[in-house]
Coordinates of C-alpha atoms in Angstrom, one line a residue:
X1 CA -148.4 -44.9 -326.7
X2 CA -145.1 -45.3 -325.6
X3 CA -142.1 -43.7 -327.6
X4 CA -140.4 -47.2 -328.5
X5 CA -143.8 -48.6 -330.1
X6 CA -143.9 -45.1 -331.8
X7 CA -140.6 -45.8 -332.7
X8 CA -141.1 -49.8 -333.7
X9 CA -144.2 -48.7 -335.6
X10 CA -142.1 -46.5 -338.5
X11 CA -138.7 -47.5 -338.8
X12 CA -137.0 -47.7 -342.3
X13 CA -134.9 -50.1 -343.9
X14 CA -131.8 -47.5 -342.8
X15 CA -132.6 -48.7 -339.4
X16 CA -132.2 -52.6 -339.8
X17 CA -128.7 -51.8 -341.8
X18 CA -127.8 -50.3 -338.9
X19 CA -128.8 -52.9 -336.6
X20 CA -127.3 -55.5 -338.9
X21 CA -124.2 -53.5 -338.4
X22 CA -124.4 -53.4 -334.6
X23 CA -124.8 -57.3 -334.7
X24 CA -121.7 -57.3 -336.7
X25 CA -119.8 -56.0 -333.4
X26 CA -119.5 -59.2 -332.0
X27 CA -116.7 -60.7 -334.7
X28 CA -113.5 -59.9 -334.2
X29 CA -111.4 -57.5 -333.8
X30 CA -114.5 -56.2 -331.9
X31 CA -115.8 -59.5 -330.2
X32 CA -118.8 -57.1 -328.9
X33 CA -121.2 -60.5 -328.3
X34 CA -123.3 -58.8 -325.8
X35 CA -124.1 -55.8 -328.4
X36 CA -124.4 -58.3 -330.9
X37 CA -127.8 -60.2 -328.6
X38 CA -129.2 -56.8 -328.0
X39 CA -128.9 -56.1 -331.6
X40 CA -130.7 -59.3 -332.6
X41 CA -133.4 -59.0 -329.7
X42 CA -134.0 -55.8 -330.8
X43 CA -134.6 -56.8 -334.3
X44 CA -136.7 -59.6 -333.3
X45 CA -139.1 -57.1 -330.8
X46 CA -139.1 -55.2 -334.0
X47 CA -140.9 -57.6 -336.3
X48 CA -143.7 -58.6 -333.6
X49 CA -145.1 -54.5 -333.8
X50 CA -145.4 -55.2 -337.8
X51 CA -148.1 -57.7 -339.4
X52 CA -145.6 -58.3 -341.7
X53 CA -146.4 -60.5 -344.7
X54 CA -143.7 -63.0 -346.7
X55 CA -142.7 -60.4 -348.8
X56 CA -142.1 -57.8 -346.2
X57 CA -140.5 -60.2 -343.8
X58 CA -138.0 -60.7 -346.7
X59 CA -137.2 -57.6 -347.3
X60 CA -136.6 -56.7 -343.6
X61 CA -134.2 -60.1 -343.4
X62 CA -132.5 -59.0 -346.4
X63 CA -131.4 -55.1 -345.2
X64 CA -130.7 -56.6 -341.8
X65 CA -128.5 -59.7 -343.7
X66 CA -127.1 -56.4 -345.6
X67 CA -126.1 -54.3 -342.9
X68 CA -124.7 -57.3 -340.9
X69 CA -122.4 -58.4 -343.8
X70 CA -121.2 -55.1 -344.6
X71 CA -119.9 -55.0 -341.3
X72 CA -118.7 -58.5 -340.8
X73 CA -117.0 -58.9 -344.3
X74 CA -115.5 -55.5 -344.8
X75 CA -112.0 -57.2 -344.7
X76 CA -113.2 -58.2 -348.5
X77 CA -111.8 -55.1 -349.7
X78 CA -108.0 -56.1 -348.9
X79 CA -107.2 -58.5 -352.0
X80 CA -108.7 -55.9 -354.4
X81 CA -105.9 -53.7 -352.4
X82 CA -102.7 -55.8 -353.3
X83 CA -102.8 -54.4 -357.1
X84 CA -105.0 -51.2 -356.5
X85 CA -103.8 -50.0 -359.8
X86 CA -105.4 -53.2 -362.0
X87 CA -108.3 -54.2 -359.2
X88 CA -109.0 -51.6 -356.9
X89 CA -111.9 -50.1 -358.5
X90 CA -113.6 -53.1 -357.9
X91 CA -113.0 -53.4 -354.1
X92 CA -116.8 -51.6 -353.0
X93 CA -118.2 -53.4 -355.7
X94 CA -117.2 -56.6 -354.3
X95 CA -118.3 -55.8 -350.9
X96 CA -121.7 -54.6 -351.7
X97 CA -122.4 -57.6 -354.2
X98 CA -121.0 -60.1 -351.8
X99 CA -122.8 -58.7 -348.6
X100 CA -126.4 -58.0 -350.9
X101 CA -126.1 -61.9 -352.2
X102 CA -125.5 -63.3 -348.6
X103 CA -128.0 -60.9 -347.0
X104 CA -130.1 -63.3 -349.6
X105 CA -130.5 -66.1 -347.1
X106 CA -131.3 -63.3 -344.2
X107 CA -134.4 -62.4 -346.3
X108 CA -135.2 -66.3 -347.3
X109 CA -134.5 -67.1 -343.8
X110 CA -137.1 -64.4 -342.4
X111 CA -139.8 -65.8 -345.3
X112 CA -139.0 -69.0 -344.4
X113 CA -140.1 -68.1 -340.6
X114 CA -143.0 -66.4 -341.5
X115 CA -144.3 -69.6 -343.0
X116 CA -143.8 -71.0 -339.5
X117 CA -145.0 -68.6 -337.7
X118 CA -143.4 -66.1 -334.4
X119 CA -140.1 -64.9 -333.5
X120 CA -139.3 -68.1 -332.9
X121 CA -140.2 -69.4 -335.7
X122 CA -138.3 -66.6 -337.7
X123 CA -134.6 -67.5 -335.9
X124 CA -135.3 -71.1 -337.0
X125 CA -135.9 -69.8 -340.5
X126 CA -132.7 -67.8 -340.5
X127 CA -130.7 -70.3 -338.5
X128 CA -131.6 -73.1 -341.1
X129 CA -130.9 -70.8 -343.8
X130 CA -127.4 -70.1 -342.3
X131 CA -126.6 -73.4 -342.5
X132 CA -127.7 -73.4 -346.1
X133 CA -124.9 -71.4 -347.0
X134 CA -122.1 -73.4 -346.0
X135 CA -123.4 -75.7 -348.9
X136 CA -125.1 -73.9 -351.7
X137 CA -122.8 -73.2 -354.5
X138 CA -119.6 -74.8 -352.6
X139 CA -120.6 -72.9 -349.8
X140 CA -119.3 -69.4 -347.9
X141 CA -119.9 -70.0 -344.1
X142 CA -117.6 -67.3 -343.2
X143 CA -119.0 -65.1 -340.4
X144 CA -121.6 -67.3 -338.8
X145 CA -123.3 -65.5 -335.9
X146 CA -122.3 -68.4 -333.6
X147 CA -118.3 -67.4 -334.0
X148 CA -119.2 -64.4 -331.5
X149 CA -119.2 -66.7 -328.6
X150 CA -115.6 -68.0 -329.7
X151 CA -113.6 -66.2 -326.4
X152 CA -116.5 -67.4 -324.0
X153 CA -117.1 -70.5 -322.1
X154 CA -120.4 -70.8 -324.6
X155 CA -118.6 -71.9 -327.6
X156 CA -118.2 -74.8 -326.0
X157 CA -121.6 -75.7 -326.9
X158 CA -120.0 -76.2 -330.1
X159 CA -118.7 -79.4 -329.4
X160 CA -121.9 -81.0 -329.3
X161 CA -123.7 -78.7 -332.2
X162 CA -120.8 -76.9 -334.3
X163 CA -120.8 -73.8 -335.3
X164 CA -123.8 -74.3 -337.3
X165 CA -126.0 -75.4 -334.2
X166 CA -124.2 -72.7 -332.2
X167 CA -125.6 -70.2 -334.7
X168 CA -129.1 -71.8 -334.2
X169 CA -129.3 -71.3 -331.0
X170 CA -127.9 -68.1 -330.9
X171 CA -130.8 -66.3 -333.2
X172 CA -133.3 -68.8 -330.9
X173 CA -132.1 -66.9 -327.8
X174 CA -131.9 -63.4 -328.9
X175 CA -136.1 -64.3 -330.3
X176 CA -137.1 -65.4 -326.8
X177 CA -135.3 -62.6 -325.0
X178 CA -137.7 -60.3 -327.2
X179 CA -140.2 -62.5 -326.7
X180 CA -141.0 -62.2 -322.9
X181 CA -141.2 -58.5 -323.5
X182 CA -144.3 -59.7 -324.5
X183 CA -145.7 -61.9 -322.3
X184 CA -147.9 -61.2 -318.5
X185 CA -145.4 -63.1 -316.5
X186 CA -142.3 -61.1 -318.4
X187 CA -140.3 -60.8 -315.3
X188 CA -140.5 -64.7 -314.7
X189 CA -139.7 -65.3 -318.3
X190 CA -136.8 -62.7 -318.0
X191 CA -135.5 -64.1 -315.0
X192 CA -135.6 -68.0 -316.4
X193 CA -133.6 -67.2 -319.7
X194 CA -131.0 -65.3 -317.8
X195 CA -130.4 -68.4 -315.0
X196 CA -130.8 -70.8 -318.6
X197 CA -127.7 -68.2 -319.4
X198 CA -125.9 -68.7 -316.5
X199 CA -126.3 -72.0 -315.9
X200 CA -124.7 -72.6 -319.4
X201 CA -122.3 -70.3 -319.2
X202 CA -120.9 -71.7 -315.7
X203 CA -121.2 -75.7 -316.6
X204 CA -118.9 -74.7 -319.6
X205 CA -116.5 -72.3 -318.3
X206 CA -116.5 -75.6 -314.9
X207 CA -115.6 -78.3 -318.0
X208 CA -112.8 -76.4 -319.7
X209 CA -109.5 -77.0 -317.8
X210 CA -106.2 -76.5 -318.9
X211 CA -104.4 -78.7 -321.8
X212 CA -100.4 -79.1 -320.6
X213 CA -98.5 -81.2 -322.9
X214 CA -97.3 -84.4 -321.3
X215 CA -93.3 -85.0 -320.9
X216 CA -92.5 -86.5 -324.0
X217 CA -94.7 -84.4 -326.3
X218 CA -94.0 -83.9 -330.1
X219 CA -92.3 -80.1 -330.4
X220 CA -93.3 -78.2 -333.4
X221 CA -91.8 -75.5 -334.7
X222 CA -94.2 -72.6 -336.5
X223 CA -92.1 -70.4 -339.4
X224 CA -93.8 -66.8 -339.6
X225 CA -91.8 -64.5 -342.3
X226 CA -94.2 -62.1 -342.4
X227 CA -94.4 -61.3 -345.8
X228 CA -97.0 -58.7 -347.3
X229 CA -99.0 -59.7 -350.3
X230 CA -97.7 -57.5 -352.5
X231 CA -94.0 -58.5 -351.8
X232 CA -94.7 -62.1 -351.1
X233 CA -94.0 -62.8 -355.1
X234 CA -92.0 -60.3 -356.2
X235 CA -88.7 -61.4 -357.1
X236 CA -86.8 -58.7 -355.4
X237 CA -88.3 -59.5 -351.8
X238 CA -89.5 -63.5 -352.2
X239 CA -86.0 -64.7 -351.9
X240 CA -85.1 -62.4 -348.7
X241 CA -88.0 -63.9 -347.0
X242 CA -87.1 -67.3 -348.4
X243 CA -83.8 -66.8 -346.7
X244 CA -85.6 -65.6 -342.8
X245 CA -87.3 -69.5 -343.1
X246 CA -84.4 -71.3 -343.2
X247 CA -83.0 -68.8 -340.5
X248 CA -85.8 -70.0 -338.0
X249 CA -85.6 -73.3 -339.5
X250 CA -81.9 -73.7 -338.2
X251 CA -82.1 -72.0 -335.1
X252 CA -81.3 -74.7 -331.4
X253 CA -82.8 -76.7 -329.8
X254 CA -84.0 -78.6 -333.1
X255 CA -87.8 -79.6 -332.5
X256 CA -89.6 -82.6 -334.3
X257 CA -91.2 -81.1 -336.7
X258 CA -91.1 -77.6 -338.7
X259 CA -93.8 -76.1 -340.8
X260 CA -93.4 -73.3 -343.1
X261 CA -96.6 -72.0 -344.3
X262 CA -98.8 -72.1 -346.9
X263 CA -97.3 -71.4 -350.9
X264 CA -93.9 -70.3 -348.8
X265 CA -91.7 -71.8 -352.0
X266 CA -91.2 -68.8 -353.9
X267 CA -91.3 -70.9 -356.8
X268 CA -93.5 -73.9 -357.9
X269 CA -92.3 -77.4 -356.4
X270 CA -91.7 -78.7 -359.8
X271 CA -88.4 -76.6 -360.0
X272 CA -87.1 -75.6 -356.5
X273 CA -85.2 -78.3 -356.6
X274 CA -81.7 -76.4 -355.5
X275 CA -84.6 -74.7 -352.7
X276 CA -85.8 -78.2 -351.4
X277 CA -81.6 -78.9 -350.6
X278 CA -81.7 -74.9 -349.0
X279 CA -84.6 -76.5 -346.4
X280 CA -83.0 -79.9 -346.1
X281 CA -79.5 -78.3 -344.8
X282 CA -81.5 -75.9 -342.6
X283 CA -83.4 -77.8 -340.7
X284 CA -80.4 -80.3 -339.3
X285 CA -82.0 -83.5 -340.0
X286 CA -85.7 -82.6 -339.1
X287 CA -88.6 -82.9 -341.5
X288 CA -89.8 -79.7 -342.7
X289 CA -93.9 -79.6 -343.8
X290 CA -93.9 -76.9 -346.6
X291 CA -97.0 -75.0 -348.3
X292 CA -95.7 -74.6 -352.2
X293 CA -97.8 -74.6 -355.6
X294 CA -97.0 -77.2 -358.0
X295 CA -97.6 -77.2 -361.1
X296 CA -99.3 -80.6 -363.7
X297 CA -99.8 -80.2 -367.1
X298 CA -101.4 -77.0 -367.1
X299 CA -103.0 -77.3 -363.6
X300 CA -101.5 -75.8 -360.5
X301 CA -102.5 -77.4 -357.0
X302 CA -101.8 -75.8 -353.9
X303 CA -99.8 -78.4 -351.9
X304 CA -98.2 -79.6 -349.0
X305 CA -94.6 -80.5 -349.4
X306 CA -93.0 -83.2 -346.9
X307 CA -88.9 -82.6 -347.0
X308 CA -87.1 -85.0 -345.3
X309 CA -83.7 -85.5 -344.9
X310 CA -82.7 -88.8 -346.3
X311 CA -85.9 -89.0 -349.4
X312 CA -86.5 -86.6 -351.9
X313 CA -89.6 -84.1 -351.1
X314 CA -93.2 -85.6 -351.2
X315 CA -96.6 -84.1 -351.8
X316 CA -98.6 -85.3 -348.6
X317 CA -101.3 -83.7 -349.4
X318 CA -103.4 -81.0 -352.1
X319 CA -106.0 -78.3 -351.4
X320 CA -109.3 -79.7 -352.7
X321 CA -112.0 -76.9 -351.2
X322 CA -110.7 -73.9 -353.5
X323 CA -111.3 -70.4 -353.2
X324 CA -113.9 -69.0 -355.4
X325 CA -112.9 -65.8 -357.4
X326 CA -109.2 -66.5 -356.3
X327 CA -108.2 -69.7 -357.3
X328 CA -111.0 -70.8 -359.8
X329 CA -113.8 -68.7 -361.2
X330 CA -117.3 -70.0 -361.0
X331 CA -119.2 -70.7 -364.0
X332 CA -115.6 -70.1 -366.5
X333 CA -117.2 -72.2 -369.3
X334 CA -120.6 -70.1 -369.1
X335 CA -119.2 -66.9 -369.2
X336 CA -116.4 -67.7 -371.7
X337 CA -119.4 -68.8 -373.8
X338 CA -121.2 -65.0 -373.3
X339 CA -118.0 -63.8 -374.0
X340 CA -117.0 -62.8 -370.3
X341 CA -113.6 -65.2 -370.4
X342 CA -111.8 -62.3 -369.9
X343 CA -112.9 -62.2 -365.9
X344 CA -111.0 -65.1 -365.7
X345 CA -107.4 -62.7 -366.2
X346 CA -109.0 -60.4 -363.0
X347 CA -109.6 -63.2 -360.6
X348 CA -107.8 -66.4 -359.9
X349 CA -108.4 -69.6 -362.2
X350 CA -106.7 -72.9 -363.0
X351 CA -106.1 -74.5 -359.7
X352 CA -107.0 -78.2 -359.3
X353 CA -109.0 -79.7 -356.4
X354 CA -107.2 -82.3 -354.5
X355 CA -108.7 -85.7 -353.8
X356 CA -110.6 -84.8 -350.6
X357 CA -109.6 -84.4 -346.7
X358 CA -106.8 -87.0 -345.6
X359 CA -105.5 -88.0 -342.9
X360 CA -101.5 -88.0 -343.0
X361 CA -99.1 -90.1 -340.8
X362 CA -95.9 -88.2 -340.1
X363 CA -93.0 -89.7 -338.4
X364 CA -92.2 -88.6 -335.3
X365 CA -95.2 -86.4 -335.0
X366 CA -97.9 -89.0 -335.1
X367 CA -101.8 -88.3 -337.4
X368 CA -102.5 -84.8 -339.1
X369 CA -105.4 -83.7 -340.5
X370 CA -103.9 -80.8 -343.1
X371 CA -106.4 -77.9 -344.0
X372 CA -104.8 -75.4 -346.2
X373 CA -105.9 -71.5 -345.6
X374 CA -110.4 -71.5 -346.3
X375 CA -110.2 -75.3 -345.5
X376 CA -110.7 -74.5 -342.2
X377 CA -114.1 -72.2 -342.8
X378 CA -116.1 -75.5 -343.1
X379 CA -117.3 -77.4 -340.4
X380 CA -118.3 -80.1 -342.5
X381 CA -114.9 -80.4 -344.4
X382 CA -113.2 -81.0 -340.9
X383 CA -116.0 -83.6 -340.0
X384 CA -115.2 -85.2 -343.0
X385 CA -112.3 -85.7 -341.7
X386 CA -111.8 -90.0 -342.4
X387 CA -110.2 -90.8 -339.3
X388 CA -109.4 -89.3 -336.1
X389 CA -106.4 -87.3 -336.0
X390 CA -103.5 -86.5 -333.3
X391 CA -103.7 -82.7 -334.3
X392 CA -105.2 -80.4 -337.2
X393 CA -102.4 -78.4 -339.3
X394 CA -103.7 -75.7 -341.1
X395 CA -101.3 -73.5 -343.2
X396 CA -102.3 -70.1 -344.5
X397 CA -101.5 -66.5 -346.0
X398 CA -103.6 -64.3 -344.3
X399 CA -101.5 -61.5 -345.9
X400 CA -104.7 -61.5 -348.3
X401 CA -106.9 -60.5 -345.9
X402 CA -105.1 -57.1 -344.6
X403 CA -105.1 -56.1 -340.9
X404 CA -107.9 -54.9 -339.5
X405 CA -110.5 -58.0 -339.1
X406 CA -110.1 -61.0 -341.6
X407 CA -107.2 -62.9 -340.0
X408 CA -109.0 -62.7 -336.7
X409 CA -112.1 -63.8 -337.7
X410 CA -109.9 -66.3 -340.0
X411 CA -108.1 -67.4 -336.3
X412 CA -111.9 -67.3 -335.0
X413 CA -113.5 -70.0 -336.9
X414 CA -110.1 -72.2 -336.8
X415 CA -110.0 -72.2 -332.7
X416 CA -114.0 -73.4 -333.0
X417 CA -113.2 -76.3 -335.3
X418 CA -110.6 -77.7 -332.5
X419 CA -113.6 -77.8 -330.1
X420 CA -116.0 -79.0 -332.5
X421 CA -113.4 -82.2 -332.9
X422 CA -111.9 -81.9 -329.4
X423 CA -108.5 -81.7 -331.0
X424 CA -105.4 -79.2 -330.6
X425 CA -104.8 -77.3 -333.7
X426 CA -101.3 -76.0 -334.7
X427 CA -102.3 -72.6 -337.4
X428 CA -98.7 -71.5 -339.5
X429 CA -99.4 -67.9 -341.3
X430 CA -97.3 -66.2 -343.5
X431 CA -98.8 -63.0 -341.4
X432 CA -100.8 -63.4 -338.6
X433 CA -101.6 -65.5 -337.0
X434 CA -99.6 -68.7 -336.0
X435 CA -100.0 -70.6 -333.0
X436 CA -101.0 -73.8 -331.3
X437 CA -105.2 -73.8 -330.1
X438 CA -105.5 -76.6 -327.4
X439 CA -108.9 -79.1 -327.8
X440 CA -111.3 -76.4 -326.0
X441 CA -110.3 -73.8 -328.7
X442 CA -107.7 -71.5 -326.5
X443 CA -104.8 -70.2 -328.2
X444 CA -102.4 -71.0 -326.2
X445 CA -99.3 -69.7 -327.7
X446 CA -99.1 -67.1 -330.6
X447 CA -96.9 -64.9 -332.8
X448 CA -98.8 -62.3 -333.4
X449 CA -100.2 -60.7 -337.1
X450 CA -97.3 -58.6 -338.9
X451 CA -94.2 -60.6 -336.7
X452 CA -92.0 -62.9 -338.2
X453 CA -90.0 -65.1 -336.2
X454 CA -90.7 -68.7 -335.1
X455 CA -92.3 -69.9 -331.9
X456 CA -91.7 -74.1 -331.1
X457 CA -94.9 -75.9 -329.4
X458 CA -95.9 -79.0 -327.5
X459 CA -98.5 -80.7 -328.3
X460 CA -101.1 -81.3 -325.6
X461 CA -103.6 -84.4 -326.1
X462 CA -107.2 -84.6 -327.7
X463 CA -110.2 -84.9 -325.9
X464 CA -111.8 -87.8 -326.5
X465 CA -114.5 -87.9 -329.6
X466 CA -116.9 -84.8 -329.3
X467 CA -120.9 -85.5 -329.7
X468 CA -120.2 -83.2 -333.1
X469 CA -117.1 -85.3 -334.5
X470 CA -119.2 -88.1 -334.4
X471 CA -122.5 -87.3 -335.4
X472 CA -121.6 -84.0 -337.4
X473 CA -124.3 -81.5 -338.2
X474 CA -127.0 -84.4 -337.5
X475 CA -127.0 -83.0 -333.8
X476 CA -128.3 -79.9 -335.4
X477 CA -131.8 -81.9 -336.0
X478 CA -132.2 -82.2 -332.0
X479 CA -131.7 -78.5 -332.2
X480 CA -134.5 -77.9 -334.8
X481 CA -137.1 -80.3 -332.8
X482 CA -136.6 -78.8 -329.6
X483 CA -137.0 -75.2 -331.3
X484 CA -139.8 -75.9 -333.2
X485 CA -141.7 -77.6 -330.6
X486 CA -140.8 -74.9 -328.3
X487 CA -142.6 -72.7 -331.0
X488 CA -145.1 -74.4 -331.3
X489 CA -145.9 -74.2 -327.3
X490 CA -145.2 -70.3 -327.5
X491 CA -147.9 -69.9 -330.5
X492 CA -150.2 -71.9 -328.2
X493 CA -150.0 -69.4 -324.9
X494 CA -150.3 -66.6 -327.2

């Protein structure tokens, strides 16, 4: 007996967290994809030496699910960090809860693919299980194995499945490359997945070409103060950084449009007043688009501010997918009823959904589709989208999510929804990282995480309507037929 079926005979639950953290190598700031497939295949050659039953299979989807959210997710930590004195004991709490419940739909997802039988059957299980969590419970789709492709010419595969779809056929991959380890004619089998790979791999990388912004393009102007979180509202610092925006705001050769990013009022809407005059005189005559809280009764929304120079200042648009833990706390009226309403004072609560996504016509500038910050995590909120846009604007504050990981996996998933829609995508940070993705997800232009300054961008044009922005995740059923029968056929030869 070979030492590797020795080895696949008796390995422990230590050794799937480790290979759940060695699949976790292919998100940024690693982007390790290849490490990331022979982590997965290995996992998946793994369960075939085991006659595991549901209950086993669970358990080994849940420590890999474990070990693979650890890694991914460890930027977590960072809010907990802004106040360590009042919430940092609770930062390894939060990452071990949050990675044990997502590791959840690892374990369901293995179950689920035991029910159907083979590896194959098992990446279905976890694929559709994946997709699961965008939704359940608002959803949390952050970290979605297909995001490992998003540098590659593969990603592009997203245009016609989405992230979601991308994800599915990632874990189906990774379960036939382990499969023909298995099979007589493994060389052949080898051989045919690694031309499917390059075949792929070249047709996409062939499509993409380069997205140059015609003549008479709309110019944009991106407003980066760099602010860190624990300065952003603090009265002695908010104003200085106030003061940078309208620095960069003022600055020659005016451009179109300016956009200051997301809650960049350093107070609420309602009474910046005096500030909304500060921004009009700045920016010259252009129209500024400003993130800002504003308050309504005793609701706060998180906004988008249109200032203009001859009207008075207009909310365009209000965040309606809310943050969970930071800017409402699920179940509030359950556990104010146990007597846990004091959680609400540790994480965020009061904030008010806006009406839903919107399409906004701007002068000068043309359609937006605004996201504000985690809008931009959701495939589905993007598809949603109610009709087609010139460009997506999303404004954020990835100050929250520190410097290591989260605002490049944040930039990650934002560059796959522009190919999923086909659509250039202008991204305004407080910190890290603003910059204009063209319709194939590049980032073409950038200021980079911990810089302030202001970069100005022209637009380049959409693609025409991707097979995803039309159909949405119902391409994702072609996906799960072709898989299963594919399954099906394996289960047969074997």
């Amino acid at each position: 007996m070979s030492v590797f079926r020795v080895f696949a005979r008796n390995y422990s639950w230590s050794v799937l967290v480790i290979l759940g953290l060695i699949i976790s190598t292919g998100h940024a700031p690693f982007s390790l994809w290849p490490v990331s497939l022979i982590g997965l295949s290995l996992f998946f050659w793994l369960q075939q030496n085991h006659k595991l039953s549901l209950k086993s299979l669970f358990k080994s989807g849940w420590w890999l699910g474990f070990g693979y959210f650890l890694g991914t997710l460890n930027w977590l930590v960072e809010p907990f960090l802004v106040d360590i004195a009042t919430h940092g004991w609770m930062a390894p709490f939060a990452v071990l809860l949050m990675s044990g419940s997502l590791a959840l739909f690892w374990g369901t997802g293995m179950s689920l693919g035991g029910l159907l039988g083979g590896r194959l059957g098992c990446a279905l299980g976890l694929g559709l299980c994946e997709m699961v969590r965008g939704y359940l419970f608002t959803g949390f789709p952050w970290g979605l194995l297909g995001y490992i492709w998003v540098d590659t010419p593969i990603a592009q595969l997203a245009s016609y499945f989405g992230a979601y779809g991308l994800t599915v056929v990632t874990f189906g991959f990774c379960a036939l490359l382990a499969q023909s380890f298995y099979v007589r004619r493994k060389v052949m089998d080898l051989a045919a997945l690694s031309l499917l790979f390059l075949v792929v791999w070249l047709f996409n990388n062939t499509s993409q070409h380069t997205h140059q912004a015609p003549e008479n393009a709309t110019v944009i102007r991106l407003v980066q103060p760099n602010a860190p979180q624990e300065k952003k509202r603090d009265p002695q610092f908010a104003m200085i950084y106030f003061q940078k925006m309208l620095e960069f705001s003022s600055q020659a050769p005016q451009p179109d449009l300016i956009i200051w990013p997301e809650t960049s009022l350093p107070t609420a809407f309602n009474f910046a007043a005096d500030l909304l005059l500060q921004i009009k005189e700045a920016a010259q005559g252009v129209p500024v688009l400003v993130g800002a809280l504003r308050t309504k009764e005793d609701k706060i929304f998180n906004s988008l501010i249109l200032v203009e120079p001859q009207e008075d200042a207009k909310v365009v648009y209000d965040k309606f997918h809310l943050v969970p833990f930071g800017e409402y706390l699920p179940f509030e009226n359950f556990l104010t009823k146990i007597g846990l309403g004091f959680s609400s004072d540790l994480f965020g609560t009061g904030f008010q959904n806006g009406s839903g996504p919107q399409v906004v016509n701007l002068p000068n500038v043309g359609k937006i589709f605004p996201l504000i910050c985690y809008e931009a995590v959701f495939p589905q909120d993007v598809s949603a989208m109610p009709e087609r846009a010139d460009v997506i604007v999303q404004v954020t504050n990835d100050a929250w999510f520190g410097k290591f990981s989260g605002p490049y996996q944040h930039l990650a998933q934002a560059q796959m929804r522009s190919i999923e829609q086909g659509l250039p995508m202008v991204r305004v940070a407080n910190t890290g990282i603003s910059g204009l993705i063209d319709p194939t997800g590049r980032v073409v232009k950038k200021l980079e995480l911990n810089k302030s300054g202001y970069i100005d961008v022209a637009l380049p044009d959409g693609e025409l309507s991707t097979l995803y922005s039309h159909y949405g995740n119902w391409t994702i059923l072609l996906l799960f037929i072709v898989l299963s029968m594919g399954n099906f056929i394996l289960r047969i030869r074997h």
